[in-house]
Amino acid sequence: MIPAVKLSPAAFSVTNQRSKSAFVPSVSILNMKKFASCSLRPLYLTRLDDPHTSELKPRRQLLDFRCAASAADDKESKAEVVPASSEVAQKLKISIYFATWWALNVIFNIYNKKVLNAFPYPWLTSTLSLACGSAMMLFSWVTCLVEAPKTDLDFWKALFPVAVAHTIGHVAATVSMSKVAVSFTHIIKSAEPAFSVLVSRFILGESFPMPVYLSLLPIIGGCGLAAATELNFNMIGFMGAMISNLAFVFRNIFSKRGMKGKSVSGMNYYACLSIMSLVILTPFAIAMEGPQMWAAGWQKALADVGPNVLWWIGAQSVFYHLYNQVSYMSLDQISPLTFSIGNTMKRISVIVSSIIIFRTPVRPVNALGAAIAIFGTFLYSQAKQ
């Protein structure tokens, strides 16, 4: 590519004639030894075969060249630039989502464990969490604080298997935390990627690249090491966390397959999911525990803890809905990879904070197993892309 050049009027007396071609038979006669630096663009020269140009030969003057890029070339050279301010604003928004998500999740787990220690009825506790969230969203829709979703019968049919899996996963996780430490439940729940790969491979017939399978080794090994060295190991608590993993994997699968093409925002989607899960869970909670057990447990909780247990139940119910709502809202703003990494970091914050607040005794080998498992989930999120 030759620089685009326009000859100066000072060098030639005739400048209003343009060449039909950019080809010049011989440029050496001009004795050009020096050129001005120009951008790389097509070359356009005025005619050199004009009689008036011969007058310049004896003068031995250096020609005065000026760069002049064509308008078409300027358009090609322009690149689309994203304003720096909008990019910074987007990063700030994502950071706020993550910080809020992690903080709400930590607060929920702390209050949930306090409630389960004083009032060990996980089926009722799970039901109250869903009831609180459903009531909050219904109030928001009625008062027009949030625009109500436009749904039809097909939407609710597609949502039903998602709600069943969500209900099972929610109750199983709460049962687990009623039997073991919060940190142990979340260490076992970090094995969810392994369940996802196994279900997708052997039930759905999907295949994955080798790095994905290799990333499962530290996840499974770390969880196994943490479980084997857990001081307060409980089989019900362990199985509850495992069932929760499996249920949430199926929830994600049903959600991806059944909810395609359904234009519902993340906030309203989780609200609908909570309402349907509440309808599914309520009769099972009554059958598994019942009002008589709840009344006896409530009297004991009031005697042991006092009125604070009422505040704890309200707080854990509100924060459960809020942290899930923020996580679903964040899916509208970030990629699945970023969400997966954020979920890994969330587990770290919950494990560390619960160990500090509840003074959970941890052996060094147990901490090593937890670290290996969480690192494996990070490797999985990278290898999945």
PDB file of C-alpha atoms in Angstrom, residues 208-340:
ATOM      1  CA  PHE A 208     -17.105 -33.583  27.716  1.00  0.00           C
ATOM      2  CA  PRO A 209     -13.448 -32.876  26.926  1.00  0.00           C
ATOM      3  CA  MET A 210     -10.828 -34.680  28.988  1.00  0.00           C
ATOM      4  CA  PRO A 211      -9.896 -31.608  31.141  1.00  0.00           C
ATOM      5  CA  VAL A 212     -13.458 -31.576  32.504  1.00  0.00           C
ATOM      6  CA  TYR A 213     -13.198 -35.189  33.664  1.00  0.00           C
ATOM      7  CA  LEU A 214      -9.752 -34.564  35.149  1.00  0.00           C
ATOM      8  CA  SER A 215     -11.073 -31.587  37.113  1.00  0.00           C
ATOM      9  CA  LEU A 216     -13.476 -33.941  38.913  1.00  0.00           C
ATOM     10  CA  LEU A 217     -10.606 -35.812  40.579  1.00  0.00           C
ATOM     11  CA  PRO A 218      -9.696 -33.052  43.076  1.00  0.00           C
ATOM     12  CA  ILE A 219     -13.395 -32.389  43.708  1.00  0.00           C
ATOM     13  CA  ILE A 220     -14.185 -35.996  44.597  1.00  0.00           C
ATOM     14  CA  GLY A 221     -10.897 -36.539  46.408  1.00  0.00           C
ATOM     15  CA  GLY A 222     -11.191 -33.340  48.426  1.00  0.00           C
ATOM     16  CA  CYS A 223     -14.787 -34.039  49.479  1.00  0.00           C
ATOM     17  CA  GLY A 224     -13.874 -37.604  50.428  1.00  0.00           C
ATOM     18  CA  LEU A 225     -10.931 -36.400  52.522  1.00  0.00           C
ATOM     19  CA  ALA A 226     -13.064 -33.772  54.255  1.00  0.00           C
ATOM     20  CA  ALA A 227     -15.833 -36.293  55.015  1.00  0.00           C
ATOM     21  CA  ALA A 228     -13.406 -38.916  56.338  1.00  0.00           C
ATOM     22  CA  THR A 229     -11.781 -36.454  58.734  1.00  0.00           C
ATOM     23  CA  GLU A 230     -14.932 -34.588  59.868  1.00  0.00           C
ATOM     24  CA  LEU A 231     -15.060 -34.561  63.671  1.00  0.00           C
ATOM     25  CA  ASN A 232     -18.875 -34.391  63.878  1.00  0.00           C
ATOM     26  CA  PHE A 233     -19.736 -36.623  60.935  1.00  0.00           C
ATOM     27  CA  ASN A 234     -23.376 -37.600  60.576  1.00  0.00           C
ATOM     28  CA  MET A 235     -24.686 -39.878  57.837  1.00  0.00           C
ATOM     29  CA  ILE A 236     -28.040 -38.074  57.546  1.00  0.00           C
ATOM     30  CA  GLY A 237     -26.249 -34.755  57.189  1.00  0.00           C
ATOM     31  CA  PHE A 238     -23.861 -36.203  54.595  1.00  0.00           C
ATOM     32  CA  MET A 239     -26.650 -37.826  52.551  1.00  0.00           C
ATOM     33  CA  GLY A 240     -28.735 -34.657  52.738  1.00  0.00           C
ATOM     34  CA  ALA A 241     -25.945 -32.650  51.116  1.00  0.00           C
ATOM     35  CA  MET A 242     -25.443 -35.341  48.440  1.00  0.00           C
ATOM     36  CA  ILE A 243     -29.156 -35.476  47.620  1.00  0.00           C
ATOM     37  CA  SER A 244     -29.222 -31.701  47.442  1.00  0.00           C
ATOM     38  CA  ASN A 245     -26.401 -31.784  44.880  1.00  0.00           C
ATOM     39  CA  LEU A 246     -28.243 -34.291  42.716  1.00  0.00           C
ATOM     40  CA  ALA A 247     -31.559 -32.414  42.953  1.00  0.00           C
ATOM     41  CA  PHE A 248     -30.026 -29.079  41.971  1.00  0.00           C
ATOM     42  CA  VAL A 249     -28.339 -30.697  38.969  1.00  0.00           C
ATOM     43  CA  PHE A 250     -31.717 -31.917  37.726  1.00  0.00           C
ATOM     44  CA  ARG A 251     -33.201 -28.496  38.490  1.00  0.00           C
ATOM     45  CA  ASN A 252     -30.653 -26.881  36.181  1.00  0.00           C
ATOM     46  CA  ILE A 253     -31.272 -29.478  33.458  1.00  0.00           C
ATOM     47  CA  PHE A 254     -35.060 -29.084  33.615  1.00  0.00           C
ATOM     48  CA  SER A 255     -34.703 -25.321  33.651  1.00  0.00           C
ATOM     49  CA  LYS A 256     -32.516 -25.244  30.529  1.00  0.00           C
ATOM     50  CA  ARG A 257     -34.736 -27.623  28.578  1.00  0.00           C
ATOM     51  CA  GLY A 258     -38.208 -26.609  29.683  1.00  0.00           C
ATOM     52  CA  MET A 259     -37.824 -22.855  30.058  1.00  0.00           C
ATOM     53  CA  LYS A 260     -36.296 -22.117  26.639  1.00  0.00           C
ATOM     54  CA  GLY A 261     -38.002 -19.218  24.955  1.00  0.00           C
ATOM     55  CA  LYS A 262     -39.833 -18.146  28.115  1.00  0.00           C
ATOM     56  CA  SER A 263     -39.294 -14.392  28.463  1.00  0.00           C
ATOM     57  CA  VAL A 264     -39.371 -13.966  32.243  1.00  0.00           C
ATOM     58  CA  SER A 265     -36.771 -11.960  34.137  1.00  0.00           C
ATOM     59  CA  GLY A 266     -34.540 -13.600  36.712  1.00  0.00           C
ATOM     60  CA  MET A 267     -36.354 -11.972  39.641  1.00  0.00           C
ATOM     61  CA  ASN A 268     -39.826 -13.019  38.507  1.00  0.00           C
ATOM     62  CA  TYR A 269     -38.628 -16.455  37.450  1.00  0.00           C
ATOM     63  CA  TYR A 270     -37.369 -17.230  40.955  1.00  0.00           C
ATOM     64  CA  ALA A 271     -40.563 -15.785  42.454  1.00  0.00           C
ATOM     65  CA  CYS A 272     -42.697 -18.155  40.374  1.00  0.00           C
ATOM     66  CA  LEU A 273     -40.370 -20.998  41.315  1.00  0.00           C
ATOM     67  CA  SER A 274     -40.767 -20.198  45.027  1.00  0.00           C
ATOM     68  CA  ILE A 275     -44.559 -20.090  44.810  1.00  0.00           C
ATOM     69  CA  MET A 276     -44.808 -23.453  43.080  1.00  0.00           C
ATOM     70  CA  SER A 277     -42.240 -25.026  45.432  1.00  0.00           C
ATOM     71  CA  LEU A 278     -44.246 -23.777  48.408  1.00  0.00           C
ATOM     72  CA  VAL A 279     -47.387 -25.459  47.062  1.00  0.00           C
ATOM     73  CA  ILE A 280     -45.462 -28.715  46.568  1.00  0.00           C
ATOM     74  CA  LEU A 281     -43.645 -28.665  49.928  1.00  0.00           C
ATOM     75  CA  THR A 282     -46.428 -27.667  52.355  1.00  0.00           C
ATOM     76  CA  PRO A 283     -48.347 -30.986  52.466  1.00  0.00           C
ATOM     77  CA  PHE A 284     -45.105 -32.975  52.781  1.00  0.00           C
ATOM     78  CA  ALA A 285     -43.907 -30.767  55.665  1.00  0.00           C
ATOM     79  CA  ILE A 286     -47.180 -31.361  57.515  1.00  0.00           C
ATOM     80  CA  ALA A 287     -46.925 -35.096  56.904  1.00  0.00           C
ATOM     81  CA  MET A 288     -43.255 -35.379  57.949  1.00  0.00           C
ATOM     82  CA  GLU A 289     -43.374 -33.221  61.096  1.00  0.00           C
ATOM     83  CA  GLY A 290     -46.875 -31.859  61.757  1.00  0.00           C
ATOM     84  CA  PRO A 291     -48.360 -29.183  64.015  1.00  0.00           C
ATOM     85  CA  GLN A 292     -47.984 -31.195  67.224  1.00  0.00           C
ATOM     86  CA  MET A 293     -44.217 -31.543  66.842  1.00  0.00           C
ATOM     87  CA  TRP A 294     -43.913 -27.889  65.843  1.00  0.00           C
ATOM     88  CA  ALA A 295     -45.855 -26.714  68.894  1.00  0.00           C
ATOM     89  CA  ALA A 296     -43.708 -28.780  71.282  1.00  0.00           C
ATOM     90  CA  GLY A 297     -40.505 -27.630  69.597  1.00  0.00           C
ATOM     91  CA  TRP A 298     -41.615 -24.014  69.678  1.00  0.00           C
ATOM     92  CA  GLN A 299     -42.209 -24.118  73.432  1.00  0.00           C
ATOM     93  CA  LYS A 300     -38.776 -25.631  73.972  1.00  0.00           C
ATOM     94  CA  ALA A 301     -37.116 -23.028  71.748  1.00  0.00           C
ATOM     95  CA  LEU A 302     -38.774 -20.177  73.627  1.00  0.00           C
ATOM     96  CA  ALA A 303     -37.658 -21.664  76.936  1.00  0.00           C
ATOM     97  CA  ASP A 304     -34.050 -22.162  75.780  1.00  0.00           C
ATOM     98  CA  VAL A 305     -33.466 -19.096  73.623  1.00  0.00           C
ATOM     99  CA  GLY A 306     -36.318 -16.704  74.283  1.00  0.00           C
ATOM    100  CA  PRO A 307     -38.040 -14.385  71.812  1.00  0.00           C
ATOM    101  CA  ASN A 308     -34.854 -14.130  69.750  1.00  0.00           C
ATOM    102  CA  VAL A 309     -35.796 -17.349  67.974  1.00  0.00           C
ATOM    103  CA  LEU A 310     -38.692 -15.503  66.313  1.00  0.00           C
ATOM    104  CA  TRP A 311     -36.277 -12.899  64.936  1.00  0.00           C
ATOM    105  CA  TRP A 312     -33.946 -15.642  63.737  1.00  0.00           C
ATOM    106  CA  ILE A 313     -36.740 -17.418  61.850  1.00  0.00           C
ATOM    107  CA  GLY A 314     -37.826 -14.182  60.190  1.00  0.00           C
ATOM    108  CA  ALA A 315     -34.260 -13.231  59.265  1.00  0.00           C
ATOM    109  CA  GLN A 316     -33.354 -16.595  57.771  1.00  0.00           C
ATOM    110  CA  SER A 317     -36.586 -16.637  55.743  1.00  0.00           C
ATOM    111  CA  VAL A 318     -36.051 -13.135  54.316  1.00  0.00           C
ATOM    112  CA  PHE A 319     -32.360 -13.580  53.575  1.00  0.00           C
ATOM    113  CA  TYR A 320     -32.961 -16.951  51.928  1.00  0.00           C
ATOM    114  CA  HIS A 321     -35.251 -15.355  49.378  1.00  0.00           C
ATOM    115  CA  LEU A 322     -33.038 -12.296  48.873  1.00  0.00           C
ATOM    116  CA  TYR A 323     -29.808 -14.185  48.223  1.00  0.00           C
ATOM    117  CA  ASN A 324     -31.500 -16.532  45.736  1.00  0.00           C
ATOM    118  CA  GLN A 325     -33.220 -13.615  44.032  1.00  0.00           C
ATOM    119  CA  VAL A 326     -29.931 -11.728  43.625  1.00  0.00           C
ATOM    120  CA  SER A 327     -28.227 -14.849  42.250  1.00  0.00           C
ATOM    121  CA  TYR A 328     -30.956 -15.277  39.599  1.00  0.00           C
ATOM    122  CA  MET A 329     -30.816 -11.563  38.770  1.00  0.00           C
ATOM    123  CA  SER A 330     -27.044 -11.763  38.333  1.00  0.00           C
ATOM    124  CA  LEU A 331     -27.499 -14.480  35.690  1.00  0.00           C
ATOM    125  CA  ASP A 332     -29.083 -11.794  33.485  1.00  0.00           C
ATOM    126  CA  GLN A 333     -25.906  -9.713  33.695  1.00  0.00           C
ATOM    127  CA  ILE A 334     -22.965 -12.141  33.646  1.00  0.00           C
ATOM    128  CA  SER A 335     -21.801 -15.213  31.760  1.00  0.00           C
ATOM    129  CA  PRO A 336     -22.233 -18.763  33.145  1.00  0.00           C
ATOM    130  CA  LEU A 337     -18.451 -18.972  33.652  1.00  0.00           C
ATOM    131  CA  THR A 338     -18.390 -15.819  35.774  1.00  0.00           C
ATOM    132  CA  PHE A 339     -21.398 -17.086  37.731  1.00  0.00           C
ATOM    133  CA  SER A 340     -19.676 -20.436  38.363  1.00  0.00           C
TER     134      SER A 340
END
